């Protein structure tokens, strides 16, 4: 299978990643009022009539009667009310939709910003979660809300929208353009079908002018065509389909080291603008590129940089020949237009090498080829006049001649054993070795030397270059021809091998670089890894700067002691703000010793990497620029991944804080209200007369309220890390007795059985924290144990610890929930942990116990049924011999 027939792995993986996800369809409009929501609802109704389970997640009708009529008959998921600044905001309830799990959900206004406190800040993120759950989504969006077109729309409408959708969302979506002529939309606006009359008159004079609507309409159609074209390319690459599939024009320009290449790039830019097509500048790296002079390499790098500045994608593709490389690249890109230059060559050069243009026109297929005339090459730089280095080193020819001499000596020794005709075959060995090792010209020179040596030493009359037998003349010519052909084949194989090795080295470099970044455990480590690897690969100093409100901020450097002067910071700022290289070797701020390259991500410039040499020379050679660009692309992907991980982590923290806040509010609203209600009732009764029972009730409920507030404060101290410790010798019997005394109201009607052997030694703990632990455990047992059942406090001495357990008799703890019962605000269903309470007590027990160095565990019991909570005091905290410092 050829490369053109082989599926593209990246495209195949992207398609595989979409399996199992829901499908997104976006109804794209040029402006409000074109009928996106109406069309979405109409198609949703058609799908429902076809038997598809369709619900409305959220639809904004804006009071339009036609749209409201389309909602009738479709199931609407109730919205979620979010309180924000004394306002009640209605948002889409994503949890309800996930629980309902329809086949298709209709979600209006994809670019909408959710109310603060929602799970996701943007509605398109809600949609992505629905898609990940396997639910199909229909949604709507206007062209001015597309991130990449936001600035373009603002430039002529003078209106910049704040709510935008990343282009990546549209890349995976099926797009349907909802389009009506500008005159019809303006008429709808005047009739009040889009805005109320006051807003409509203002809109007609600003955003909804005919020129603006025409431009917006063109943008919407063009953006939809680009999305369709990109999806089509992904499909044909994943399935290895042949052909250009030209849903849109795609331009490729071939550049080289020649001076005319800059003109080719500008011509390709004009052609791409005229066709409104994406374009790519490509350099085909053939074996002859190794012989480029420094001036030619620099010219090539400048040409590729010019193409990048003009908006082209750039690529450098290794290939055995220019025609073969361009044919393969245009087929892979599904290009429809190719721009190349034709240099003025001598007839002798074209006779030997052929014409690249002619071969392309003959073999490239359904691609329009634009041929621009070029300049005649100078003698010093042309291919017809190879440079001095192309002939190889003089030592190469010395070794070749030594091989010819060794072959001649071997032939003289074997002359008595083999025929004279077979001696000529020996000379093919040095020819092939020389061609493979030193190149084509060395192989040809070796062939000529071999034919002369064969004639001089072996053909009669020997010792002269005269040939008496005509058959021998033919033998020499055939041998020379074979030597030439063999040299060419060997040299070609050598060049292809060198090309493959260079490509393999670059791939290995990229793979190693990617492994280094993947192995980084933190963002800082990754930034240092980027600097260290780039510095190692290019033998330079490297720094990495990231954007900040105060300008570029240095975050990593190799060597670490590198610092930047003002001119370097100015170059870094320019590279970051203009998304272009700056500094030495670029066209901007060349006085700097550093070269700064932007690291581009989908959202813009993520960072800037700076390179410099110790000798203040050019930081990167022109032939190293493609490798550097590939490394920066890998770095951009890694930095984006880290940024996404940080955002996900922050979102997780926010969700956890929201959960804790909701649980805290629920706990406060219940557990504060209950004792306060009792206290207020008792206080009203006291107005009519004193009663001991009421006084006891007031005291009990006040104590309960006090414990609850103490738990809240203790939990806040634990989470803040402000928990002081005062470790001292403590008698467990006294600690248990004190805790039982303070929890008498919670243990009312229950017997408390204290089973602590008299020989239990003192332990070194914080008496106050231990007291809190026991109070919460006893309160937990009194609250959740079955009525009229005892509570047992038992201490057991083990070889390595003392176990202090609080045991109640009740439903107990479900298997597998023994650890989760200690989580904050956790109350387990189906157990004795499910009754009213905050869920703070056991979390405080765990936090206080771990702060003192104790272990705590919970387990369910069967005989009798109940729950057992155990504090394990390890051997180092058990006091067998008391000293003065152990005493309180």
Short mmCIF file of C-alpha atoms in Angstrom, two decimals, residues 377-722:
data_model
loop_
_atom_site.label_atom_id
_atom_site.label_comp_id
_atom_site.label_asym_id
_atom_site.label_seq_id
_atom_site.Cartn_x
_atom_site.Cartn_y
_atom_site.Cartn_z
CA UNK A 377 21.13 30.56 -11.61
CA UNK A 378 24.53 32.02 -10.99
CA UNK A 379 27.57 29.91 -11.72
CA UNK A 380 28.50 29.68 -8.09
CA UNK A 381 25.15 28.62 -6.82
CA UNK A 382 23.52 26.67 -9.65
CA UNK A 383 22.98 22.99 -9.82
CA UNK A 384 24.79 22.85 -13.14
CA UNK A 385 27.88 24.20 -11.40
CA UNK A 386 28.06 22.31 -8.17
CA UNK A 387 29.71 23.94 -5.24
CA UNK A 388 33.14 22.95 -4.10
CA UNK A 389 31.70 20.90 -1.25
CA UNK A 390 29.52 18.87 -3.65
CA UNK A 391 32.62 17.14 -5.03
CA UNK A 392 33.43 15.79 -1.59
CA UNK A 393 36.69 15.89 0.35
CA UNK A 394 40.09 15.17 -1.27
CA UNK A 395 40.64 12.38 1.25
CA UNK A 396 37.59 10.59 -0.21
CA UNK A 397 39.34 10.30 -3.59
CA UNK A 398 42.57 9.16 -1.92
CA UNK A 399 40.72 6.28 -0.27
CA UNK A 400 38.99 5.47 -3.57
CA UNK A 401 42.32 5.29 -5.40
CA UNK A 402 43.75 3.10 -2.63
CA UNK A 403 40.83 0.71 -3.11
CA UNK A 404 41.54 0.61 -6.85
CA UNK A 405 45.21 -0.14 -6.11
CA UNK A 406 44.26 -2.91 -3.66
CA UNK A 407 41.91 -4.42 -6.26
CA UNK A 408 44.67 -4.30 -8.87
CA UNK A 409 47.08 -6.10 -6.53
CA UNK A 410 44.45 -8.75 -5.78
CA UNK A 411 43.81 -9.19 -9.50
CA UNK A 412 47.51 -9.71 -10.23
CA UNK A 413 47.65 -12.38 -7.52
CA UNK A 414 44.55 -14.14 -8.85
CA UNK A 415 45.42 -13.85 -12.51
CA UNK A 416 46.77 -17.39 -12.67
CA UNK A 417 43.58 -18.77 -11.05
CA UNK A 418 40.71 -16.98 -12.84
CA UNK A 419 40.01 -15.77 -16.38
CA UNK A 420 40.96 -12.30 -17.49
CA UNK A 421 37.30 -11.42 -18.14
CA UNK A 422 36.45 -12.06 -14.51
CA UNK A 423 39.16 -9.66 -13.31
CA UNK A 424 37.03 -6.72 -14.50
CA UNK A 425 34.25 -7.77 -12.13
CA UNK A 426 36.59 -7.22 -9.18
CA UNK A 427 36.78 -3.53 -10.02
CA UNK A 428 33.03 -3.15 -9.44
CA UNK A 429 33.71 -3.54 -5.73
CA UNK A 430 35.68 -0.27 -5.24
CA UNK A 431 33.23 1.53 -7.56
CA UNK A 432 30.23 0.52 -5.46
CA UNK A 433 31.99 1.18 -2.16
CA UNK A 434 33.16 4.63 -3.27
CA UNK A 435 29.72 5.60 -4.62
CA UNK A 436 27.96 4.42 -1.49
CA UNK A 437 30.46 5.99 0.90
CA UNK A 438 31.55 9.20 -0.81
CA UNK A 439 28.85 10.01 -3.37
CA UNK A 440 28.17 9.83 -7.06
CA UNK A 441 31.15 11.86 -8.28
CA UNK A 442 33.61 9.84 -6.24
CA UNK A 443 32.02 6.68 -7.68
CA UNK A 444 32.39 7.94 -11.25
CA UNK A 445 36.02 8.90 -10.65
CA UNK A 446 36.63 5.44 -9.21
CA UNK A 447 35.01 3.87 -12.29
CA UNK A 448 37.31 5.78 -14.62
CA UNK A 449 40.37 4.91 -12.54
CA UNK A 450 39.32 1.25 -12.46
CA UNK A 451 38.93 1.07 -16.24
CA UNK A 452 42.36 2.64 -16.72
CA UNK A 453 43.97 0.27 -14.21
CA UNK A 454 42.30 -2.73 -15.87
CA UNK A 455 43.59 -1.61 -19.26
CA UNK A 456 47.10 -0.78 -18.05
CA UNK A 457 47.76 -3.85 -15.89
CA UNK A 458 45.71 -6.62 -17.47
CA UNK A 459 44.87 -6.02 -21.15
CA UNK A 460 47.66 -6.80 -23.63
CA UNK A 461 49.91 -5.10 -24.34
CA UNK A 462 50.26 -4.61 -20.56
CA UNK A 463 52.04 -1.54 -19.24
CA UNK A 464 50.37 0.70 -21.83
CA UNK A 465 46.91 2.16 -22.39
CA UNK A 466 46.80 0.71 -25.89
CA UNK A 467 44.21 -1.96 -26.67
CA UNK A 468 44.99 -4.34 -29.56
CA UNK A 469 41.91 -6.56 -29.44
CA UNK A 470 38.65 -4.77 -30.41
CA UNK A 471 36.75 -7.11 -28.09
CA UNK A 472 38.71 -5.68 -25.18
CA UNK A 473 37.67 -2.17 -26.21
CA UNK A 474 34.05 -3.23 -26.00
CA UNK A 475 34.74 -4.85 -22.62
CA UNK A 476 36.24 -1.58 -21.30
CA UNK A 477 33.25 0.46 -22.51
CA UNK A 478 30.78 -2.01 -21.05
CA UNK A 479 32.71 -2.04 -17.79
CA UNK A 480 32.77 1.75 -17.69
CA UNK A 481 29.02 1.88 -18.38
CA UNK A 482 28.34 -0.66 -15.68
CA UNK A 483 30.51 1.33 -13.30
CA UNK A 484 28.59 4.53 -14.05
CA UNK A 485 25.17 2.91 -13.60
CA UNK A 486 26.31 1.11 -10.46
CA UNK A 487 27.67 4.37 -9.08
CA UNK A 488 24.39 6.13 -9.71
CA UNK A 489 22.35 3.39 -8.05
CA UNK A 490 24.71 3.17 -5.10
CA UNK A 491 24.80 6.94 -4.70
CA UNK A 492 21.01 7.15 -4.88
CA UNK A 493 20.67 4.46 -2.24
CA UNK A 494 23.20 6.29 -0.10
CA UNK A 495 21.27 9.56 -0.45
CA UNK A 496 17.96 7.89 0.37
CA UNK A 497 19.53 6.19 3.36
CA UNK A 498 20.93 9.49 4.60
CA UNK A 499 17.50 11.09 4.09
CA UNK A 500 15.78 8.29 5.99
CA UNK A 501 18.32 8.51 8.79
CA UNK A 502 17.83 12.27 9.03
CA UNK A 503 14.05 11.81 9.15
CA UNK A 504 14.41 9.05 11.74
CA UNK A 505 16.67 11.24 13.86
CA UNK A 506 14.14 14.07 13.73
CA UNK A 507 11.28 11.72 14.61
CA UNK A 508 13.32 10.25 17.45
CA UNK A 509 14.11 13.76 18.68
CA UNK A 510 10.43 14.71 18.65
CA UNK A 511 9.46 11.45 20.37
CA UNK A 512 12.10 11.94 23.06
CA UNK A 513 11.01 15.54 23.56
CA UNK A 514 7.41 14.42 23.90
CA UNK A 515 8.38 11.76 26.44
CA UNK A 516 10.24 14.34 28.51
CA UNK A 517 7.20 16.61 28.58
CA UNK A 518 4.81 13.77 29.35
CA UNK A 519 6.96 12.67 32.28
CA UNK A 520 6.82 16.14 33.85
CA UNK A 521 4.81 16.08 37.06
CA UNK A 522 4.03 19.81 37.35
CA UNK A 523 3.78 22.91 35.13
CA UNK A 524 7.06 24.29 36.46
CA UNK A 525 8.84 21.00 35.81
CA UNK A 526 7.44 20.95 32.28
CA UNK A 527 8.65 24.46 31.54
CA UNK A 528 12.14 23.59 32.77
CA UNK A 529 12.05 20.40 30.68
CA UNK A 530 11.20 22.42 27.57
CA UNK A 531 14.11 24.78 28.16
CA UNK A 532 16.57 22.00 28.99
CA UNK A 533 15.67 19.86 25.96
CA UNK A 534 15.75 22.76 23.48
CA UNK A 535 19.07 23.95 24.92
CA UNK A 536 20.52 20.45 24.64
CA UNK A 537 19.30 19.79 21.09
CA UNK A 538 20.49 23.11 19.65
CA UNK A 539 23.47 23.68 21.97
CA UNK A 540 22.14 27.07 23.09
CA UNK A 541 20.96 28.84 26.20
CA UNK A 542 17.19 28.85 26.55
CA UNK A 543 14.59 30.79 28.53
CA UNK A 544 10.82 30.49 28.65
CA UNK A 545 8.54 33.42 29.42
CA UNK A 546 4.77 33.40 29.96
CA UNK A 547 2.24 36.24 29.64
CA UNK A 548 1.34 38.26 32.72
CA UNK A 549 -0.34 41.62 33.37
CA UNK A 550 3.12 43.16 33.87
CA UNK A 551 4.47 41.74 30.60
CA UNK A 552 6.47 38.58 29.83
CA UNK A 553 7.45 36.80 33.02
CA UNK A 554 10.54 34.56 33.15
CA UNK A 555 9.42 31.14 34.41
CA UNK A 556 12.22 28.77 33.33
CA UNK A 557 15.81 29.00 32.08
CA UNK A 558 18.68 26.74 31.14
CA UNK A 559 21.23 27.35 32.57
CA UNK A 560 19.15 28.47 35.58
CA UNK A 561 21.16 31.64 36.22
CA UNK A 562 20.15 33.31 32.93
CA UNK A 563 18.49 36.71 33.26
CA UNK A 564 17.26 39.13 30.61
CA UNK A 565 18.08 42.80 29.97
CA UNK A 566 15.56 45.40 28.87
CA UNK A 567 16.21 44.93 25.15
CA UNK A 568 15.67 41.18 25.49
CA UNK A 569 12.42 41.75 27.38
CA UNK A 570 11.30 44.17 24.67
CA UNK A 571 11.97 41.51 22.01
CA UNK A 572 10.10 38.90 24.07
CA UNK A 573 7.16 41.28 24.48
CA UNK A 574 7.08 41.94 20.72
CA UNK A 575 7.10 38.21 19.95
CA UNK A 576 4.31 37.63 22.46
CA UNK A 577 2.09 40.51 21.33
CA UNK A 578 2.56 40.09 17.56
CA UNK A 579 2.89 36.29 17.42
CA UNK A 580 6.09 36.63 15.38
CA UNK A 581 9.79 35.87 16.02
CA UNK A 582 11.86 38.77 17.32
CA UNK A 583 15.52 39.30 18.14
CA UNK A 584 18.74 38.05 16.53
CA UNK A 585 18.14 36.23 13.27
CA UNK A 586 14.66 37.75 12.76
CA UNK A 587 13.53 40.97 11.10
CA UNK A 588 12.61 42.76 14.36
CA UNK A 589 14.79 44.08 17.22
CA UNK A 590 17.91 42.43 15.82
CA UNK A 591 20.13 44.22 18.35
CA UNK A 592 19.15 41.62 20.94
CA UNK A 593 21.48 38.65 21.46
CA UNK A 594 18.44 36.43 21.92
CA UNK A 595 16.00 35.03 19.37
CA UNK A 596 12.44 34.76 20.73
CA UNK A 597 9.86 32.46 19.16
CA UNK A 598 6.18 32.42 20.20
CA UNK A 599 4.70 29.12 21.36
CA UNK A 600 1.25 29.17 19.76
CA UNK A 601 -1.81 27.35 21.06
CA UNK A 602 -5.41 27.33 19.91
CA UNK A 603 -6.20 30.21 22.25
CA UNK A 604 -3.21 32.34 21.22
CA UNK A 605 0.38 32.69 22.41
CA UNK A 606 0.93 30.50 25.46
CA UNK A 607 4.57 31.37 26.03
CA UNK A 608 7.72 32.69 24.36
CA UNK A 609 10.95 30.73 24.20
CA UNK A 610 14.26 32.56 23.84
CA UNK A 611 17.49 31.11 22.41
CA UNK A 612 21.03 32.50 22.49
CA UNK A 613 24.58 31.25 21.93
CA UNK A 614 27.57 31.81 24.15
CA UNK A 615 29.50 33.33 21.22
CA UNK A 616 26.59 35.69 20.40
CA UNK A 617 26.18 33.99 17.00
CA UNK A 618 22.98 32.99 15.21
CA UNK A 619 20.96 30.98 17.75
CA UNK A 620 19.45 28.59 15.19
CA UNK A 621 20.74 27.61 11.77
CA UNK A 622 18.25 27.90 8.94
CA UNK A 623 18.20 24.14 8.39
CA UNK A 624 17.26 23.67 12.06
CA UNK A 625 14.20 25.93 11.88
CA UNK A 626 11.74 23.15 10.85
CA UNK A 627 12.87 21.02 13.80
CA UNK A 628 12.50 23.98 16.15
CA UNK A 629 8.99 24.66 14.87
CA UNK A 630 8.05 21.01 15.44
CA UNK A 631 9.42 21.14 18.98
CA UNK A 632 7.51 24.34 19.70
CA UNK A 633 4.35 22.68 18.39
CA UNK A 634 4.89 19.79 20.81
CA UNK A 635 5.56 22.26 23.62
CA UNK A 636 2.34 24.13 22.82
CA UNK A 637 0.32 20.91 23.04
CA UNK A 638 1.96 20.05 26.37
CA UNK A 639 1.36 23.53 27.81
CA UNK A 640 -2.28 23.47 26.70
CA UNK A 641 -2.67 20.07 28.33
CA UNK A 642 -1.26 21.40 31.60
CA UNK A 643 -3.51 24.45 31.43
CA UNK A 644 -6.55 22.23 30.89
CA UNK A 645 -5.52 20.00 33.79
CA UNK A 646 -5.18 23.06 36.03
CA UNK A 647 -8.59 24.29 34.93
CA UNK A 648 -10.12 20.88 35.60
CA UNK A 649 -8.46 20.77 39.01
CA UNK A 650 -9.69 24.26 39.83
CA UNK A 651 -13.16 23.30 38.62
CA UNK A 652 -13.02 20.25 40.90
CA UNK A 653 -12.07 22.45 43.84
CA UNK A 654 -14.91 24.82 43.02
CA UNK A 655 -17.39 21.95 42.81
CA UNK A 656 -16.14 20.60 46.14
CA UNK A 657 -16.43 24.03 47.76
CA UNK A 658 -19.91 24.38 46.35
CA UNK A 659 -20.85 20.96 47.72
CA UNK A 660 -19.46 21.81 51.14
CA UNK A 661 -21.17 25.18 51.09
CA UNK A 662 -24.52 23.64 50.20
CA UNK A 663 -24.10 20.96 52.87
CA UNK A 664 -23.07 23.57 55.42
CA UNK A 665 -26.06 25.76 54.63
CA UNK A 666 -28.33 22.72 54.90
CA UNK A 667 -26.79 21.74 58.22
CA UNK A 668 -26.92 25.24 59.64
CA UNK A 669 -30.53 25.74 58.54
CA UNK A 670 -31.59 22.53 60.29
CA UNK A 671 -29.28 21.98 63.23
CA UNK A 672 -29.26 25.59 64.36
CA UNK A 673 -33.00 26.07 63.85
CA UNK A 674 -34.01 23.00 65.90
CA UNK A 675 -32.32 23.94 69.20
CA UNK A 676 -33.10 27.61 68.69
CA UNK A 677 -36.78 26.78 68.22
CA UNK A 678 -36.75 24.75 71.43
CA UNK A 679 -34.96 27.52 73.33
CA UNK A 680 -37.39 30.17 72.09
CA UNK A 681 -40.38 28.01 73.03
CA UNK A 682 -38.96 27.39 76.50
CA UNK A 683 -38.27 31.10 76.91
CA UNK A 684 -41.92 31.92 76.10
CA UNK A 685 -43.07 29.35 78.65
CA UNK A 686 -40.76 30.86 81.27
CA UNK A 687 -42.60 34.17 80.95
CA UNK A 688 -45.64 32.55 82.54
CA UNK A 689 -43.78 30.83 85.33
CA UNK A 690 -40.54 29.13 86.28
CA UNK A 691 -40.29 25.38 85.71
CA UNK A 692 -37.26 23.17 86.44
CA UNK A 693 -38.09 21.05 83.41
CA UNK A 694 -37.97 24.10 81.13
CA UNK A 695 -34.67 25.18 82.65
CA UNK A 696 -33.22 21.75 81.92
CA UNK A 697 -34.55 21.90 78.38
CA UNK A 698 -32.97 25.31 77.88
CA UNK A 699 -29.66 24.07 79.23
CA UNK A 700 -29.69 20.87 77.11
CA UNK A 701 -30.56 22.65 73.88
CA UNK A 702 -28.05 25.41 74.58
CA UNK A 703 -25.39 22.76 75.16
CA UNK A 704 -26.38 21.07 71.91
CA UNK A 705 -26.19 24.37 70.07
CA UNK A 706 -22.84 25.11 71.67
CA UNK A 707 -21.45 21.73 70.55
CA UNK A 708 -22.67 22.32 67.02
CA UNK A 709 -21.03 25.75 66.81
CA UNK A 710 -17.86 24.29 68.35
CA UNK A 711 -17.86 21.62 65.63
CA UNK A 712 -18.15 24.28 62.94
CA UNK A 713 -15.28 26.28 64.43
CA UNK A 714 -13.15 23.17 64.89
CA UNK A 715 -13.72 22.12 61.29
CA UNK A 716 -12.72 25.59 60.11
CA UNK A 717 -9.52 25.34 62.20
CA UNK A 718 -8.74 21.91 60.74
CA UNK A 719 -9.20 23.07 57.12
CA UNK A 720 -7.14 26.20 57.81
CA UNK A 721 -4.31 24.14 59.31
CA UNK A 722 -4.46 26.20 62.52
#
